[in-house]
Structure formats: structure tokens, C-alpha cells
Amino acid sequence: VRVQTLGEAINKTASIIGSIYGEYEIVDGLKFKTQVGLDYFNFNNNRFVPSYNDDSEGGSTHSQAFASIVKNSGDGQTLLFTNSLNYTKTFADVHNVEFLLLSEKYENTFNSTNASSRNSISDEVNQLSDEQSALSSQTIEYNRIGYLARLNYNYDGKYIFAGSIRRDASSRFGANNKWGWFPSVALGYNIAKESFMENTAFSTLKLRGSYGLVGNDNIGNYQFSPTLNTNFLYPIGGIAAVGTTANGLANPDLKWEETSITNIGFDLGLFQEKFTASVEYFNNTSDDLLLSRPTPTSLGFNTGSVTENVGSVETKGFEVNLGYNDFEGDFTWSANLNFSTATNEVKSLGLVEEITGGGFEGANISRIIVGEPLFYFFGLVSDGIYQSQAEVDAVFTADPGQTTVQPGDVRFLDLNNDGTITSDDRTNIGNPFPDVTFGLNLNADYKNFDVNLFVNGVAGNDIYNTNVYDLQGQTRLFNSGVAVLDRWTPTNPSTTVPRALGAPQNVAISDYFVEDGSYVRLKNVTLGYTLPNDFLKDYFSKFRIYISGQNLITITDYSGLDPEISTNNDDAFTQNVELGVDRGNYPQPLSLLMGLQVTF
């Protein structure tokens, strides 16, 4: 910690975000619209750490005999160009038609230059030199282009049809597979519009169904093409030589991952939409999954994996929305509750038997096989801690990497009953996907005051907490958490924290590190006041002041910093997306904001 406070870090960032559009009505009902959006940023970061020596016993763990300098700078921009032609017309008062043609172009570019060096002469010189210097730069480009044709038709709001077709291209695929076709169709029948439903409580009673294809290109750039890794160190003659190596195995046959989406549901509205409800069943099947498969280390590639289109996965479940709206009088309010439940199962992996991810301490936390959910946790099952030598003698257990078990060690179950604990005893120890996801949104207005409250949460998901490994595993006998004060000792046998060992035998991947990730969170609260119109006079059309708070209250049994962990960490080895693995993720910040909304 002290070393982090020694240096000086100056990070500067500037950004510009904006958009502009133009619209022209060619004839009645036919409009052309063009829009350009820009998101630009640049950065300049400098990090300087002087020489230091904090080792009282002459070691080198906490010392550095030279100053180190790191400088990096760059910029990035995202451009979005959209052109659309939209035709809207009603014929004979009952035939409502909308036709849309759209083209879209997305361009993302990132440039950076990175330099580092040492300075053994003086801590007063905060500049790069040629001593142990390294220099690199990179340019990353990602582009997409798409075309859409869509037709919406309804007969007097009663019979509803919608159909569309998209054609998209992505720079993340090879020349023969850049393009994909993605059609969709939807049908609806609003029974409440029938004459026999007049003078009833139903303002909406709609049956609906839809089917469509969507594409996914969410992989790294240039996976289809061979790339090189510069500034790669390799020992030659006892000296670390700098060279260039192949970065990974390319796959020119990569193509779009396609998901077929089927929805069947109904919408209900009562008393002019005062009460609303919707229930929907969905069944999504993703084919040609974009996943990374580990490759043998003998191939010599740096990443150790290749991205492929493998297998399929089915996700199905229900989504329910309930609403209430009261917009009469000085006090108005509305409430919306939504919750969904979903399960997924891997149906096929092609010729691949398994795909692993979540690399941690030489093993893998996550696993994908046919018949199980995506990215389930795979490890040993723990059964408390051996409290006495008698317990050890009764069930001799050999954990991976150890030859003997002593009191105070974690007890693992011998699931295959072969008398030893090995990797063959691993099983499904957790599912990162929640059983239920829910949200509650409340809005209220009283005269010029308004308030909004949003609560969300999940239930039934598991989190693999690697922080417990660091703070309680005691593979090192320093920098542990306070929980180790209650570790197992001969005089403190009743504990769930293993003995102080200084070795890794108690930290095999197991359910010892798996926790319930359920939570309820007050995600946002906003209180606002709008000045009366007679006070504004001719200066403003609206003047509102508000105060807002985010992440104010969280209810959870999870022991980590935040149960709402990131779900898109890339595993360093396989590059697969891992879910539900807490690697010390930065928690969602608690924040308070005050602002003004002014309209002239």
C-alpha cells in the first residue's frame, strides 16, 4: 500500500459527445431523416514511481533501486451514421400502414502509444530514457454496416402484423462470412377492439406472438486473422531478448452467432389502462455460439485459445409486468413491477467435449458441457473442516497437491468413492444465472413536486468469491482478512476458517468459495421540484431542480463488496466471457447528485 502512495500519477482525459440530425417531409406521410452521432475522447496518462527500500531485513520484496516511468496516450472515437425513409399512412380510417427503410453505419477506432523506462541516476528526473525502455503502439478498428426494411400494419388497432428483415456486416468476421440475414415477424390480436367488448372494463386484451433471428458478433477484433504480439520477452543466452511472436491461432471461418427468438404472450389493460399486466413466454435458441476453445501449449501461441462457432444453447422462461396508473387530481402516481425467470441448457458443442473458462490459480472455475447451464462452476464439494485427528483417520482424504491431511484442513467429499480426492470428484457447484430477476419502479407527483424510486434485484444465483481465497485461504501468512483471527487452531476447533498453513492445499476450486448472490437494491431515488409557470415569466418554459441518489441501500447475504458484479470479464487464458466470478470487482458507487433542468 505504501508503494502505491510513493508515486505520482497524472491522468488527463477530454471527451466530446454530440449528435445532429435533419428531417425533411418529401410528401404527406413520407419523411427522410439523417443523423450523425459522435463520441470522441483522448487521454494522456503519466505514472512515476521513485526508488524505494522498505525491507528492514535486507530483502528485495519491497524495494526498487531505480525510478520507473510509464507514459501512455491516445484517442478513440465512435461514429454512427443513420439514414431512414419512413412512410406512415391511414387508408379508409382503419388500415394503418408504416413502412421503414434504414441504413446504418457504425465506426469505432482506438489509437494508443505506450512507453516505459527506468531511471537509475536520479529520482528528480521524471522523463523517459533508454534504460530498460519499451515502446509500443496500437490501432484497433471495429466497423458495422446494416440495412433494415420493416412493415407495420394494423386494421383499426385490432389485427396487427409486423415484419422486418435486416442485413448486417461486421468487421470481426472473414471476407466470406461478414454478412448475415436476420428476419422477424410478429402477429397480434387485440380482442378489446371488437364490438362485443364495448362497454367492458377491458381497454386492452391482446394476444401476440413473434419469431425472429438476431445476430451476435461480440468477440474480440481480428480473431479471424493472424496477429502478432510485439515486445514479447524470451530468454536467449540467459538474457531477456525482445521479439515478436504469433499472438494466437486465427479462424478465418468465423461467422455470426444466430439466436432464434420465439415469444408468445398477452397484454391486459383495465379501466382505460389504470391497471395493466402482461405475461410472456420466451424460448431462445442460439446456434453457432462464439466461444474460445483452449489449444495445446505445444502450439506456442500466446493466448492459448482459438475462437470458434460451436454448438447451441436454449434459454426459456417467463416475464411478467404489472402496472398501476392514477393520473387524476393533484396527487398522481404510478407503479410498475416486473420479474422474469429463465433457465438455459447447452444442447450441443459440436465435436468439442467441454469448454472451460474462469482461469484461476492454474485451474478453471467455469465449465460448459452438454446438458448443463452455460458457465456453471465446476469444482469439489466441501464438507466443513477436519476438527480432530480422529476425523482424519476415519476418512483419509488426499486433496490435489497434498499427500496428507491434518486437523484444520478443509474436508472434501469423495464423490466417486475411490478413497482419494482427485479432479474426478469435481461436479456442478454453482450456477451464475439467477432464478428470478425483478424490478420495481414508482413515480409520484404532487403539484410541483415529483419523486421517482427504482428498486431492482436478483434471486437464486451463485457467486464464486475469489476474495475469500485471498483473505481467508492463508496460502500466504500475511495480508489476510480479519476472519482468520477465528481460524482453526487446536484450542479453537469449532470454526469454518481453515488453519494457517502457508500452502495452497485448502484452496482448491470448490463450493467453499461459492456464495448466494441474491440481493435487493435501492438503485435510484430522485426528488424534484418544478417552479410554477407564473414565476418563470418569459425567461424559461421549464425550470426544475432535483436531487438524486444511486445505490443507497443494498440488502444481501453476500460477503463481498458488491453482489452486482460485472458479468463480462474475459478469462485471461481462453478469452471466454465468465459469469458470476468476483475477482475483487470495483463495487457500484453510492452517489448523490444535484442538478437543474432548464428549458427555454
XYZ file of N, CA and C in Angstrom, residues 13 60 82 84 129 160 194 214 262 267 274 358 363-364 378 383 385 427 495 567 597:
63
model
N -8.064 13.348 -19.273
C -8.997 12.852 -20.282
C -9.932 13.975 -20.708
N 14.419 -8.056 -0.966
C 14.127 -7.258 -2.159
C 12.638 -7.245 -2.498
N -26.825 7.316 -39.616
C -28.120 6.678 -39.845
C -28.922 7.483 -40.856
N -32.783 7.213 -42.856
C -34.033 6.455 -42.874
C -35.066 7.144 -43.748
N 13.857 7.485 -20.561
C 15.236 7.342 -21.015
C 15.338 6.046 -21.806
N -53.007 -7.089 -35.992
C -51.688 -6.441 -36.042
C -50.684 -7.372 -36.724
N -62.865 -5.420 -30.441
C -64.059 -5.995 -31.045
C -65.314 -5.311 -30.488
N -31.693 -12.872 -34.549
C -30.773 -11.772 -34.267
C -29.353 -12.314 -34.330
N -38.449 -16.803 -29.979
C -39.882 -17.049 -30.071
C -40.563 -16.507 -28.826
N -51.315 -9.073 -23.405
C -51.302 -7.792 -22.705
C -52.720 -7.487 -22.239
N -55.732 1.888 -16.370
C -55.402 2.166 -14.967
C -54.663 0.981 -14.366
N -12.763 -18.939 -16.834
C -12.581 -18.519 -15.452
C -11.288 -19.029 -14.859
N -6.159 -23.465 -12.530
C -7.318 -24.302 -12.835
C -8.414 -23.424 -13.424
N -9.571 -24.031 -13.687
C -10.689 -23.296 -14.282
C -11.909 -23.378 -13.386
N -17.424 -25.412 -11.573
C -17.030 -26.820 -11.585
C -15.907 -27.021 -10.580
N -17.090 -30.155 2.903
C -17.958 -30.641 3.984
C -17.365 -30.228 5.326
N -14.660 -28.621 8.059
C -13.224 -28.688 8.337
C -12.959 -29.840 9.292
N -17.690 -31.545 -9.536
C -19.066 -31.582 -10.015
C -19.595 -30.159 -10.135
N -14.799 -23.957 13.894
C -14.630 -22.814 13.004
C -14.850 -23.236 11.564
N -20.427 -8.990 -15.303
C -20.690 -10.296 -15.899
C -20.023 -10.462 -17.257
N -32.751 21.231 -14.569
C -33.261 21.013 -15.914
C -33.933 22.307 -16.358
